[in-house]
PDB file of C-alpha atoms in Angstrom:
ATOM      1  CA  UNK A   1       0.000   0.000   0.000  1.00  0.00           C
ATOM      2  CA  UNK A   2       1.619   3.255  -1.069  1.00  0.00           C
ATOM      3  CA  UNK A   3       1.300   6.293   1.700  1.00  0.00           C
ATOM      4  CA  UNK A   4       0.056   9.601   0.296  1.00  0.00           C
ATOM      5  CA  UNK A   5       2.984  11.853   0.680  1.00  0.00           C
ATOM      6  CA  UNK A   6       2.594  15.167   1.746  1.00  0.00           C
ATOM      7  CA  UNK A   7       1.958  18.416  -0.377  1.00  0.00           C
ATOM      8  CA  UNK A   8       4.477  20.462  -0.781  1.00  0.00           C
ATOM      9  CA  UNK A   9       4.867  24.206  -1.850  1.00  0.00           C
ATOM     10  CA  UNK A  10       7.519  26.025  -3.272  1.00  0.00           C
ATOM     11  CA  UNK A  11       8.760  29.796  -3.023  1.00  0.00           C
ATOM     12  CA  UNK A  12      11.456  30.805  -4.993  1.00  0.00           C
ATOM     13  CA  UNK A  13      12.181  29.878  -8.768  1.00  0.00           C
ATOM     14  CA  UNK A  14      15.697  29.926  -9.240  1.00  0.00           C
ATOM     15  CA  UNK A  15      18.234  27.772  -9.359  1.00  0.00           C
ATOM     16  CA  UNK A  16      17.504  25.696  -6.261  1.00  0.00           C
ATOM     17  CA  UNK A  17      13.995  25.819  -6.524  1.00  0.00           C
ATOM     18  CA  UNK A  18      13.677  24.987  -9.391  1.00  0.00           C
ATOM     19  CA  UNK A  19      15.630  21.514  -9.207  1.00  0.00           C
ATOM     20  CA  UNK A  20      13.985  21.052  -6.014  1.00  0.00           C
ATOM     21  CA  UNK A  21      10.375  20.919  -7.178  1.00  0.00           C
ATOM     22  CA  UNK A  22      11.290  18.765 -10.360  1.00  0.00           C
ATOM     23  CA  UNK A  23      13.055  16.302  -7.800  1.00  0.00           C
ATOM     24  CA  UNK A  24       9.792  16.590  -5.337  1.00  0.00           C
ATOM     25  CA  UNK A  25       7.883  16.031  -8.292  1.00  0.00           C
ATOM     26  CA  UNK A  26       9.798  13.418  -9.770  1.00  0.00           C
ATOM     27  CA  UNK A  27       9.225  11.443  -6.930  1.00  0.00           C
ATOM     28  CA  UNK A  28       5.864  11.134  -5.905  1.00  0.00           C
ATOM     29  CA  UNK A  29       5.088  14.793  -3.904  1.00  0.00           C
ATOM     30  CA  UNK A  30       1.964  16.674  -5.186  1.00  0.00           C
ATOM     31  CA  UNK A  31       3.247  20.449  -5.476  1.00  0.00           C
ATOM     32  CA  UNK A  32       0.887  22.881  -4.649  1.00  0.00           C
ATOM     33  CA  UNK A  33       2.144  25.601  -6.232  1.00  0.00           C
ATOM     34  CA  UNK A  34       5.181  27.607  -7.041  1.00  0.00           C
ATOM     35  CA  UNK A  35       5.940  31.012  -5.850  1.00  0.00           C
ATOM     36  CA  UNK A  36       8.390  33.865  -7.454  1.00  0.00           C
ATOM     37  CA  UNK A  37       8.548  37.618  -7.028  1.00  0.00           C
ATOM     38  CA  UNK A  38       7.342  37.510 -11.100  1.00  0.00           C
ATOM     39  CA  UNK A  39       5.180  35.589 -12.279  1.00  0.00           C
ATOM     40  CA  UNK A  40       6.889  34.753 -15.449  1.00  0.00           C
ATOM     41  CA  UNK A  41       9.811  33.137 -13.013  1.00  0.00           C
ATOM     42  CA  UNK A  42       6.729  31.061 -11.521  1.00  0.00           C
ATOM     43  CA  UNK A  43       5.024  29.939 -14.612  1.00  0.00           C
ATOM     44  CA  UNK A  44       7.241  28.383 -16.300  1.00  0.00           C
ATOM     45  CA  UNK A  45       8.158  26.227 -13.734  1.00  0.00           C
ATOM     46  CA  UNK A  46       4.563  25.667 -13.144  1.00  0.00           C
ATOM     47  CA  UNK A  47       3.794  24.977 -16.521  1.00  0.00           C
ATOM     48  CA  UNK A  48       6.521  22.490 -16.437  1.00  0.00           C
ATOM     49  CA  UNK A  49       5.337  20.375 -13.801  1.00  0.00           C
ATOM     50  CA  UNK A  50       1.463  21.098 -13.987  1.00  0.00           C
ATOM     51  CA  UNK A  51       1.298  23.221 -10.851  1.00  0.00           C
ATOM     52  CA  UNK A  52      -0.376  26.697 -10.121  1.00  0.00           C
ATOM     53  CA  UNK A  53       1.930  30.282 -10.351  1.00  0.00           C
ATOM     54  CA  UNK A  54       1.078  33.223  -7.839  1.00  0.00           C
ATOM     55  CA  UNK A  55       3.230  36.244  -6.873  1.00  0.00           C
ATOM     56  CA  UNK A  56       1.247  36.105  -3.796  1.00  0.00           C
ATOM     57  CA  UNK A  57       2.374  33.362  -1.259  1.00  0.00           C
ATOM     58  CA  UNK A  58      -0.625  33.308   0.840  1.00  0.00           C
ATOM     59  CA  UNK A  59      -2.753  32.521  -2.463  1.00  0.00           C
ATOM     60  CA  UNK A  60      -1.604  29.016  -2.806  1.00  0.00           C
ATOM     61  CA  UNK A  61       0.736  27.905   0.364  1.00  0.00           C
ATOM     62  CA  UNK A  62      -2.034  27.704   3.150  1.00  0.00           C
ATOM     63  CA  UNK A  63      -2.895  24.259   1.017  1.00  0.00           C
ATOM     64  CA  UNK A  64       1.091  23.070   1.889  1.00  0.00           C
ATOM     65  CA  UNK A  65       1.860  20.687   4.232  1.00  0.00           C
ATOM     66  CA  UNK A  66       5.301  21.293   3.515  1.00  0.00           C
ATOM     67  CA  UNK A  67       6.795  24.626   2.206  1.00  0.00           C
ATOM     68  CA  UNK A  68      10.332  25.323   1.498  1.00  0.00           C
ATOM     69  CA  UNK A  69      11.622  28.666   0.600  1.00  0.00           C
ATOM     70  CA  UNK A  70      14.409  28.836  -1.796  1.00  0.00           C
ATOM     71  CA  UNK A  71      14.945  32.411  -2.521  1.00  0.00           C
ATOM     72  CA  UNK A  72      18.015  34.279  -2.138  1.00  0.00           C
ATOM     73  CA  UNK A  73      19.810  33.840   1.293  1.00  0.00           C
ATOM     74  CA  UNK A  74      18.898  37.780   1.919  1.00  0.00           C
ATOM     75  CA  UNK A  75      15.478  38.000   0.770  1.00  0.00           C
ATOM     76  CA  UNK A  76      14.129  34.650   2.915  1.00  0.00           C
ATOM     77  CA  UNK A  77      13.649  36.706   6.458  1.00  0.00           C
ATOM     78  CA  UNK A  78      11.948  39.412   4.095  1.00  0.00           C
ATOM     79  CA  UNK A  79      10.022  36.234   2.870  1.00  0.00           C
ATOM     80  CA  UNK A  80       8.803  34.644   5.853  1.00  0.00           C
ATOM     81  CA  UNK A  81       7.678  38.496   7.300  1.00  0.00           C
ATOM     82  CA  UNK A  82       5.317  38.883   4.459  1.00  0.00           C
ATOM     83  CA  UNK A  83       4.302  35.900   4.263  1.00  0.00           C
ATOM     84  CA  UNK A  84       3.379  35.670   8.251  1.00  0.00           C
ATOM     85  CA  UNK A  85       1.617  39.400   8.007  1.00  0.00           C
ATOM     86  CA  UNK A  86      -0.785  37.727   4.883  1.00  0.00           C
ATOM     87  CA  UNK A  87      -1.554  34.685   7.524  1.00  0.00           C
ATOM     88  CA  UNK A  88       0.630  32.583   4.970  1.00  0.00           C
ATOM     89  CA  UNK A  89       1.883  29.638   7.818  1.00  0.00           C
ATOM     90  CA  UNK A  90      -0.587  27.254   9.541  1.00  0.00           C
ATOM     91  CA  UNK A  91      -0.152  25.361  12.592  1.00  0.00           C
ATOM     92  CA  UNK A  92       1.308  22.083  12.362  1.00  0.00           C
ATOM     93  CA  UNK A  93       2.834  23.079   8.859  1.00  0.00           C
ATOM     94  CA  UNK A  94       6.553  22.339   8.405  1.00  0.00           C
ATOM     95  CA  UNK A  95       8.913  25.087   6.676  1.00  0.00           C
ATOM     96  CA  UNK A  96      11.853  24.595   5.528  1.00  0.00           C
ATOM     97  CA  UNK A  97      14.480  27.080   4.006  1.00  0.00           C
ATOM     98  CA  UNK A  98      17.283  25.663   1.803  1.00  0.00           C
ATOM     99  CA  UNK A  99      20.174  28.416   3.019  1.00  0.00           C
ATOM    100  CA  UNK A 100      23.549  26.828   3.937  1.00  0.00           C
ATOM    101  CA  UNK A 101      24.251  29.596   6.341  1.00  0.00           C
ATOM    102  CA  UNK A 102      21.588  31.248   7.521  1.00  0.00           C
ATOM    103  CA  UNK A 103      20.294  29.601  11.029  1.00  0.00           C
ATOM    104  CA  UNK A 104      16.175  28.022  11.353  1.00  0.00           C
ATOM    105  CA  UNK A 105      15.490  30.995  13.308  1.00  0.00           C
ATOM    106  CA  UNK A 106      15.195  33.563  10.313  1.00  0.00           C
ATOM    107  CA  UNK A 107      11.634  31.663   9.527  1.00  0.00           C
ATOM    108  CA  UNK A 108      10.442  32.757  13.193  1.00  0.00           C
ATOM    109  CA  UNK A 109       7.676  34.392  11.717  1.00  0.00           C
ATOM    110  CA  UNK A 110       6.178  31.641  10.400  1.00  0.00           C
ATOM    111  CA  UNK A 111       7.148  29.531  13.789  1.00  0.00           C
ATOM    112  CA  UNK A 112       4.776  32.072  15.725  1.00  0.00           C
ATOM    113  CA  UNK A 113       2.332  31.099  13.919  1.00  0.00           C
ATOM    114  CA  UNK A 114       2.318  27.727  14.904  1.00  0.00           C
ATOM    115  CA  UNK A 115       4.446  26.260  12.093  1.00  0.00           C
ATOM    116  CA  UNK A 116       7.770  23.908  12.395  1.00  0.00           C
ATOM    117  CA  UNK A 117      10.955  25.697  11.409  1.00  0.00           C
ATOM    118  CA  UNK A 118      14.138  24.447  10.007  1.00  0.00           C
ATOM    119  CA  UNK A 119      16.567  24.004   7.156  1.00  0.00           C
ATOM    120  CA  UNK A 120      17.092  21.494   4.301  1.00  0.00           C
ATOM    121  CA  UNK A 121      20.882  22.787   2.184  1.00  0.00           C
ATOM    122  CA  UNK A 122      21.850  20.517  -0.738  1.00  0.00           C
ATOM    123  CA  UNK A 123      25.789  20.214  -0.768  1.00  0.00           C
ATOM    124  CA  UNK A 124      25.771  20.774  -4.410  1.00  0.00           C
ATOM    125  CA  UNK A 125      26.333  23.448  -7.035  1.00  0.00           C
ATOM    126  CA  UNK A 126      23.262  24.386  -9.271  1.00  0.00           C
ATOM    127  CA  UNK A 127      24.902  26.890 -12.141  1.00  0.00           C
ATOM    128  CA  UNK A 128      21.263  27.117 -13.740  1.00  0.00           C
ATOM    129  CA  UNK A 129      17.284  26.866 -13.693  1.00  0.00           C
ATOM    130  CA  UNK A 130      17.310  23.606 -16.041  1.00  0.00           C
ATOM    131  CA  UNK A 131      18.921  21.025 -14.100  1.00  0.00           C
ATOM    132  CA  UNK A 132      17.167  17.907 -13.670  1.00  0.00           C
ATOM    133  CA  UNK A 133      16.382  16.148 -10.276  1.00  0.00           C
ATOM    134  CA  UNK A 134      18.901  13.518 -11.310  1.00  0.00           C
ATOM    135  CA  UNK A 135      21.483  16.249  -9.802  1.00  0.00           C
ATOM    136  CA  UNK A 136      20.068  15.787  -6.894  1.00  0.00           C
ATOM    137  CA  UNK A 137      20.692  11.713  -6.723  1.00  0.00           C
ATOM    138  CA  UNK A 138      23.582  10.535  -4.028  1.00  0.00           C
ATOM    139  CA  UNK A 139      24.588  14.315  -2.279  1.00  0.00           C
ATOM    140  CA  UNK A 140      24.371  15.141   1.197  1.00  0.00           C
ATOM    141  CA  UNK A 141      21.878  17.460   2.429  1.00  0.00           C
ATOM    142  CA  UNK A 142      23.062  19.754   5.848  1.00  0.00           C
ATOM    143  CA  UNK A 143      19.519  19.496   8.197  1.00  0.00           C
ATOM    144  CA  UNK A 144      18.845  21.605  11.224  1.00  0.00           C
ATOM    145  CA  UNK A 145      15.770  22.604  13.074  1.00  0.00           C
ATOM    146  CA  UNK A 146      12.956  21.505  15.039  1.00  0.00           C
ATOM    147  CA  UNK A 147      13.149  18.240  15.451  1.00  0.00           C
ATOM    148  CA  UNK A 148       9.885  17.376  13.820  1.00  0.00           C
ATOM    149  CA  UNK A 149      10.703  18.986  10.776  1.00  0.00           C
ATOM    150  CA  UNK A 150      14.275  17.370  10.461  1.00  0.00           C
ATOM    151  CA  UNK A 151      12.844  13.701  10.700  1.00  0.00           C
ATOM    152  CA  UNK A 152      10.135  14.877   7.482  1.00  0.00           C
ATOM    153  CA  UNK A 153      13.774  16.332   6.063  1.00  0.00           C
ATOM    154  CA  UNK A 154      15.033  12.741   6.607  1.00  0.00           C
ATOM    155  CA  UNK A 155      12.127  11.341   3.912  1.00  0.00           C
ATOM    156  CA  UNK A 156      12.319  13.788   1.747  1.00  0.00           C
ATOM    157  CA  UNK A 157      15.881  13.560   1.065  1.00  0.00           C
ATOM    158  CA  UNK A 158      15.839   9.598   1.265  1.00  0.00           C
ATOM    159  CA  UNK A 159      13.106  10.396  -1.754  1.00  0.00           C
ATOM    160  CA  UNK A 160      15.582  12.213  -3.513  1.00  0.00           C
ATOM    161  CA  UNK A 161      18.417   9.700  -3.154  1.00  0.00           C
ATOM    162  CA  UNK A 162      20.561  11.869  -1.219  1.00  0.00           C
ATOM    163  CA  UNK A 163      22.049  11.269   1.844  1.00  0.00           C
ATOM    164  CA  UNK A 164      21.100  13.642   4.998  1.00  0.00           C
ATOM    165  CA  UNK A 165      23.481  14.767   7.979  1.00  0.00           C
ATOM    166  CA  UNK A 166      22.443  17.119  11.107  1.00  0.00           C
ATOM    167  CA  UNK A 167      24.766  20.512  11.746  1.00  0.00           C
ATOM    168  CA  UNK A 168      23.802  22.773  14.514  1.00  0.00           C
ATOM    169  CA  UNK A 169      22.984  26.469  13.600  1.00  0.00           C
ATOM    170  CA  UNK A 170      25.957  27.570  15.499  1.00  0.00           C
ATOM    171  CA  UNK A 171      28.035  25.680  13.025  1.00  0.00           C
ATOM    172  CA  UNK A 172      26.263  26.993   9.682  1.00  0.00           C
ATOM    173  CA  UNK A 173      28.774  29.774   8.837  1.00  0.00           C
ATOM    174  CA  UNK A 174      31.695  27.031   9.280  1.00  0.00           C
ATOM    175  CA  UNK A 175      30.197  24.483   6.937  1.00  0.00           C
ATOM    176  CA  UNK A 176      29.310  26.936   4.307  1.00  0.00           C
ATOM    177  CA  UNK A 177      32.371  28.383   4.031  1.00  0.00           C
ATOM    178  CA  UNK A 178      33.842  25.247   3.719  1.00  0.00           C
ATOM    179  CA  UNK A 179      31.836  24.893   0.944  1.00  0.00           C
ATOM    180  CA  UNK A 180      32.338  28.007  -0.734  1.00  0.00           C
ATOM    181  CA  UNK A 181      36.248  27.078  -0.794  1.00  0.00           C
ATOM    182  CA  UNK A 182      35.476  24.032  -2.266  1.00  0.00           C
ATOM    183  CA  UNK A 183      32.533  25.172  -5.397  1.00  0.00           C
ATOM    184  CA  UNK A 184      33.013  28.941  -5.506  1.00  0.00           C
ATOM    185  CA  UNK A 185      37.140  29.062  -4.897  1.00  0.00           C
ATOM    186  CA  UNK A 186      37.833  26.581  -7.418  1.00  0.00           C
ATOM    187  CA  UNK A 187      36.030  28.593 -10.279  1.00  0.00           C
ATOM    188  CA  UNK A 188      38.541  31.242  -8.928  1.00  0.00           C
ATOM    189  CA  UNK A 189      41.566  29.542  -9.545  1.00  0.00           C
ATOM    190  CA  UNK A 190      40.468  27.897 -12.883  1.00  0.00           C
ATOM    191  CA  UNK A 191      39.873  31.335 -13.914  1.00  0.00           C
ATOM    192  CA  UNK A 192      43.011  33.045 -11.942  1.00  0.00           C
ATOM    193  CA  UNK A 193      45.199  29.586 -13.944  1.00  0.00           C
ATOM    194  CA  UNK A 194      43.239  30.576 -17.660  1.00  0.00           C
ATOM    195  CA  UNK A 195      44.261  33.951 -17.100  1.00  0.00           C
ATOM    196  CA  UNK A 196      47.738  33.339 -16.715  1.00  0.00           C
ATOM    197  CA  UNK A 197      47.738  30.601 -19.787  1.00  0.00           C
ATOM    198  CA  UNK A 198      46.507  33.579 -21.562  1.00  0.00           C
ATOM    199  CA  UNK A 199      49.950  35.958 -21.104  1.00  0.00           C
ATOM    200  CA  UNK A 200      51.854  33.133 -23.279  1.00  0.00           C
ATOM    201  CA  UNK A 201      48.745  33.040 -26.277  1.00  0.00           C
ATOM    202  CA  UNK A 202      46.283  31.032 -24.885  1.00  0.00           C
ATOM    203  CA  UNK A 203      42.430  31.963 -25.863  1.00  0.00           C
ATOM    204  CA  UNK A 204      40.841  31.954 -22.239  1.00  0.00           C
ATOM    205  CA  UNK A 205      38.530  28.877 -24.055  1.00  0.00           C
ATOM    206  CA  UNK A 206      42.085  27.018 -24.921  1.00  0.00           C
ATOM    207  CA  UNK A 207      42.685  27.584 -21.253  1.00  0.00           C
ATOM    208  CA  UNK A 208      39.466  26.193 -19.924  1.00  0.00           C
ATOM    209  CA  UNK A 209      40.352  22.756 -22.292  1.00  0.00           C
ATOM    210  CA  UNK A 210      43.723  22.635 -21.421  1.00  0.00           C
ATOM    211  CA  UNK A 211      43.357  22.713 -17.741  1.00  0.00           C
ATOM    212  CA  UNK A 212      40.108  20.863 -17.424  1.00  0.00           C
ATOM    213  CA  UNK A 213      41.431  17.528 -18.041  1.00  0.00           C
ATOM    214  CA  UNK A 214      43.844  18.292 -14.993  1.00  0.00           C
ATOM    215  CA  UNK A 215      40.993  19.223 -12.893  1.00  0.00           C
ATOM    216  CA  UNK A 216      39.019  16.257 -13.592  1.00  0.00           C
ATOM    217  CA  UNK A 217      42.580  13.888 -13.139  1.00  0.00           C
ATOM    218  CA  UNK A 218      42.911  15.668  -9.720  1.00  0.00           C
ATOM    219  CA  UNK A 219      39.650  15.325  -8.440  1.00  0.00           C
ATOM    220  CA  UNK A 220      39.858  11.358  -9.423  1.00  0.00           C
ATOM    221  CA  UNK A 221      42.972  11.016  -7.631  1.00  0.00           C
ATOM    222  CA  UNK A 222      41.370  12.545  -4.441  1.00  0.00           C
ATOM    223  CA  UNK A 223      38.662   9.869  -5.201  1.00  0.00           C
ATOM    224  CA  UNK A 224      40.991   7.001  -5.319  1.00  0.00           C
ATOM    225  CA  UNK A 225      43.516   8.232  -2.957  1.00  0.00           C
ATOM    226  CA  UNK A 226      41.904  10.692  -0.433  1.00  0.00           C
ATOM    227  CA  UNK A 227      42.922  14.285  -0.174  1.00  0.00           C
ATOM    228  CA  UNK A 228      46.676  14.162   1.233  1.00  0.00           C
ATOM    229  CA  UNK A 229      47.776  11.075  -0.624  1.00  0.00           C
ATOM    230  CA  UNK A 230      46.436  13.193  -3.890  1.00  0.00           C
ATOM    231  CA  UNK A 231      48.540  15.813  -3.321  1.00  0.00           C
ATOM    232  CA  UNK A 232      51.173  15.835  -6.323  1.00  0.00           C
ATOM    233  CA  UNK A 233      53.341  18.893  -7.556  1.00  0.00           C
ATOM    234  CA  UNK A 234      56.450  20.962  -6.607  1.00  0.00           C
ATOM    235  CA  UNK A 235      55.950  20.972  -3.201  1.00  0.00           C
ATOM    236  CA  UNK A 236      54.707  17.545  -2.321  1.00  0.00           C
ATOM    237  CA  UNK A 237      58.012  16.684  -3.701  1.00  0.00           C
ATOM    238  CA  UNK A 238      60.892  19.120  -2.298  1.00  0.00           C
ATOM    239  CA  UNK A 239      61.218  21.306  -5.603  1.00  0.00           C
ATOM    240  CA  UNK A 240      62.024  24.435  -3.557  1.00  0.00           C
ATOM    241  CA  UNK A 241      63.683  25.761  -7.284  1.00  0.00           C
ATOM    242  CA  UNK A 242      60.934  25.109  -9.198  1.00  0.00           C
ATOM    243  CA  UNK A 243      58.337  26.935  -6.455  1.00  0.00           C
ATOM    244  CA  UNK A 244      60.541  29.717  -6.770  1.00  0.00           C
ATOM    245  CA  UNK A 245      60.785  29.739 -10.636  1.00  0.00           C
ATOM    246  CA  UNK A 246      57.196  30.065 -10.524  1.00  0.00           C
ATOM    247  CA  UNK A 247      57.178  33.091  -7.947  1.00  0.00           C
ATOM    248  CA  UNK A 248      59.450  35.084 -10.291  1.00  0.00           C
ATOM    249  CA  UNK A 249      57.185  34.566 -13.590  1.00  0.00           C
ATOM    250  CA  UNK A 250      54.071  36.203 -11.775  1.00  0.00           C
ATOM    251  CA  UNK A 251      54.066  39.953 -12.645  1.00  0.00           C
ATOM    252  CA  UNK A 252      52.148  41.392  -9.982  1.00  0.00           C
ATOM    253  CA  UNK A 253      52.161  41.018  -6.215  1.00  0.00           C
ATOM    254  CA  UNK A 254      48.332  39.619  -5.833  1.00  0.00           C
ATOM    255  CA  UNK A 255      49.312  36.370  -8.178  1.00  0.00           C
ATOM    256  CA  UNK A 256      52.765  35.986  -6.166  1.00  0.00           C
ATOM    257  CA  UNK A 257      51.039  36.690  -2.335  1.00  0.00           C
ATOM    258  CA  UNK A 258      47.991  34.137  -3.242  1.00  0.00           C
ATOM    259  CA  UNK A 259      50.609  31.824  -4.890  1.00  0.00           C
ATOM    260  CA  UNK A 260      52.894  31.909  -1.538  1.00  0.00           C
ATOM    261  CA  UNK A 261      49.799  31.852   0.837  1.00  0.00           C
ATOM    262  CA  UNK A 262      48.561  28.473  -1.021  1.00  0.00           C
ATOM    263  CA  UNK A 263      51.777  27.034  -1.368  1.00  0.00           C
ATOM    264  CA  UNK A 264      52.516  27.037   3.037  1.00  0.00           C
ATOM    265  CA  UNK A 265      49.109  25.349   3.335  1.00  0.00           C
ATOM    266  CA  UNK A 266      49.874  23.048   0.650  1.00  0.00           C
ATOM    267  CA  UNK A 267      53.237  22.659   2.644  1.00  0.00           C
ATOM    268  CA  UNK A 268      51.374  21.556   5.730  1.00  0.00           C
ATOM    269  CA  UNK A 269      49.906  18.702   3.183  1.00  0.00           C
ATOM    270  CA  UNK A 270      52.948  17.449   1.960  1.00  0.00           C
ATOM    271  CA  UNK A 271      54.103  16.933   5.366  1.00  0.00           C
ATOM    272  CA  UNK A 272      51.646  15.348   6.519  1.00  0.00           C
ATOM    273  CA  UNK A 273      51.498  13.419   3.237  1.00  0.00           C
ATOM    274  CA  UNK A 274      55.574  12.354   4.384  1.00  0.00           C
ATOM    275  CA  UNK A 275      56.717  13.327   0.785  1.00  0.00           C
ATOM    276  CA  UNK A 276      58.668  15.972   2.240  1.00  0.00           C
ATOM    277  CA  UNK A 277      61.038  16.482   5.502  1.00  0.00           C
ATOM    278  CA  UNK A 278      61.604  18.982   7.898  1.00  0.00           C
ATOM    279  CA  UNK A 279      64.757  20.306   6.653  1.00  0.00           C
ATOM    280  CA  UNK A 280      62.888  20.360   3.033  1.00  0.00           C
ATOM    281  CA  UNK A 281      59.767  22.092   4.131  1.00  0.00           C
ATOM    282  CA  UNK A 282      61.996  24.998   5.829  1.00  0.00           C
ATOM    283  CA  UNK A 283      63.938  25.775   2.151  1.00  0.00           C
ATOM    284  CA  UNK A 284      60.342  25.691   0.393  1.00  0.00           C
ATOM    285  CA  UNK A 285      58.733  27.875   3.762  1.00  0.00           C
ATOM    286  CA  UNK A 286      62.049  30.387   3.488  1.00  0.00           C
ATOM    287  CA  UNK A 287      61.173  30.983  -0.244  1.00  0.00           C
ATOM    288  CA  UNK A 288      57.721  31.442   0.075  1.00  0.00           C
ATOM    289  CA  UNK A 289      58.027  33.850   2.864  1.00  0.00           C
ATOM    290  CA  UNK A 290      60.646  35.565   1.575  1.00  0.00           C
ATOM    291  CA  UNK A 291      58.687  36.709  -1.763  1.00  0.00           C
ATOM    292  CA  UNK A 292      56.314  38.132   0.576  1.00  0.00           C
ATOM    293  CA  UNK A 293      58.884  39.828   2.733  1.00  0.00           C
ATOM    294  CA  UNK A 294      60.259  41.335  -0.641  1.00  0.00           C
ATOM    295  CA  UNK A 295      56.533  43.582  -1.177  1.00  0.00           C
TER     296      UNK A 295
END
């Protein structure tokens, strides 16, 4: 006998939303609308999955067991307020915002009146509005919250294939910056590398196929390996000359400071790794810190 699973509602078309109700959808959960500040952000993801668009939260969402709100981390306090002064929440409703920093209590609004409160983050990077649910399948999902709305988080990201952990609020900040350094940094330094690759030619898309493969070989070997045993390069094996080679090719002092700053944490790596010893580690240490001593 299959259980009727609960209606959900959604508030915010972007990015995360948007994947969000197609995965909800995808797997059994009867949407009972979608919200966006325009309604031509709304309808087309309505059309889509043969839902109702509003503008107007409190049109559709008193009908939501569930309701997530996906806008913008700064707009989903502004959110919840309107949405509380147009007697949007209902008691016993669980909702659910899907910020990786922002704490449960920015949807107190709605918890006054009488709903559950909490957060439901997916640990992945959505670059657009047409992603399928499928990139939802096997990530992990940060919960936190009232308890009765993180055991309905639970199901709904078992649903989705995903994998769910618990972090307290206190700890939000933490975890999404760690996750900033991992998504967001790493599009920094691809486009930090192309930009270099383009001083000797380079078009910045000759760049972007030259270095991908090395990317995608690095990210394999942290697979297989873990993420000290995939350290490789100039410093995981003692070649102080060749670190400072590179330090005297950058042109400007940002490129050699964020260069130097990388290379001592990559230094604590390699030693850890064992690849290097001490008396190595201080004649790759003296050069980095000397090229900043030298600003």
């Amino acid at each position: 006998m299959n259980v009727q699973k609960p209606k959900v509602g959604i508030v915010g078309a972007g990015k995360v939303g948007s994947v969000l109700a197609r995965g909800l959808s995808d797997r059994g959960y009867q949407l009972s609308g979608i919200i966006s500040s325009t309604l031509e952000s709304a309808s087309q993801l309505a059309r889509e999955l043969g839902v109702d668009a509003r503008v107007r939260a409190a049109d559709l969402m008193q009908d939501a067991e569930i309701l997530f709100i996906t806008t913008p981390d700064r707009c989903i306090g502004e959110v919840a307020a309107q949405m509380a002064r147009e007697n949007g929440f209902k008691r016993g409703q669980m909702v659910l915002h899907t910020s990786g920093c922002l704490p449960a209590e920015v949807l107190m609004p709605a918890k006054e009146q009488g709903a559950w409160i909490g957060c439901m983050h997916p640990l992945q990077s959505f670059a657009n509005k047409e992603h399928t649910s499928e990139r939802l399948a096997g990530i992990y999902f940060a919960l936190s919250g009232q308890v009765q709305v993180i055991q309905q988080a639970e199901k709904i990201v078992n649903d989705l294939g995903g994998t769910s952990f618990h972090i307290l609020d206190t700890d939000k900040s933490l975890y999404h910056g760690a996750a900033c350094i991992v998504s967001n940094y790493t599009v920094s330094l691809m486009h930090w590398a192309s930009r270099l690759y383009g001083k000797f030619g380079l078009s910045s898309e000759e760049a972007l196929a030259a270095l991908l493969p090395l990317l995608e070989g690095t990210l394999q070997n942290i697979k297989e390996m873990g993420v000290v045993q995939g350290l490789t390069g100039p410093i995981s094996r003692g070649d102080g000359i060749t670190v400072k080679a590179h330090l005297e090719a950058f042109e400007n002092e940002i490129n050699k400071s964020l260069y130097s700053e990388l290379g001592m944490y990559t230094l604590g790596i390699a030693l850890e790794k064992g690849t290097v010893n001490q008396e190595q580690a201080a004649s790759i240490e003296e050069i980095l810190r000397s090229d900043n001593r030298g600003k």
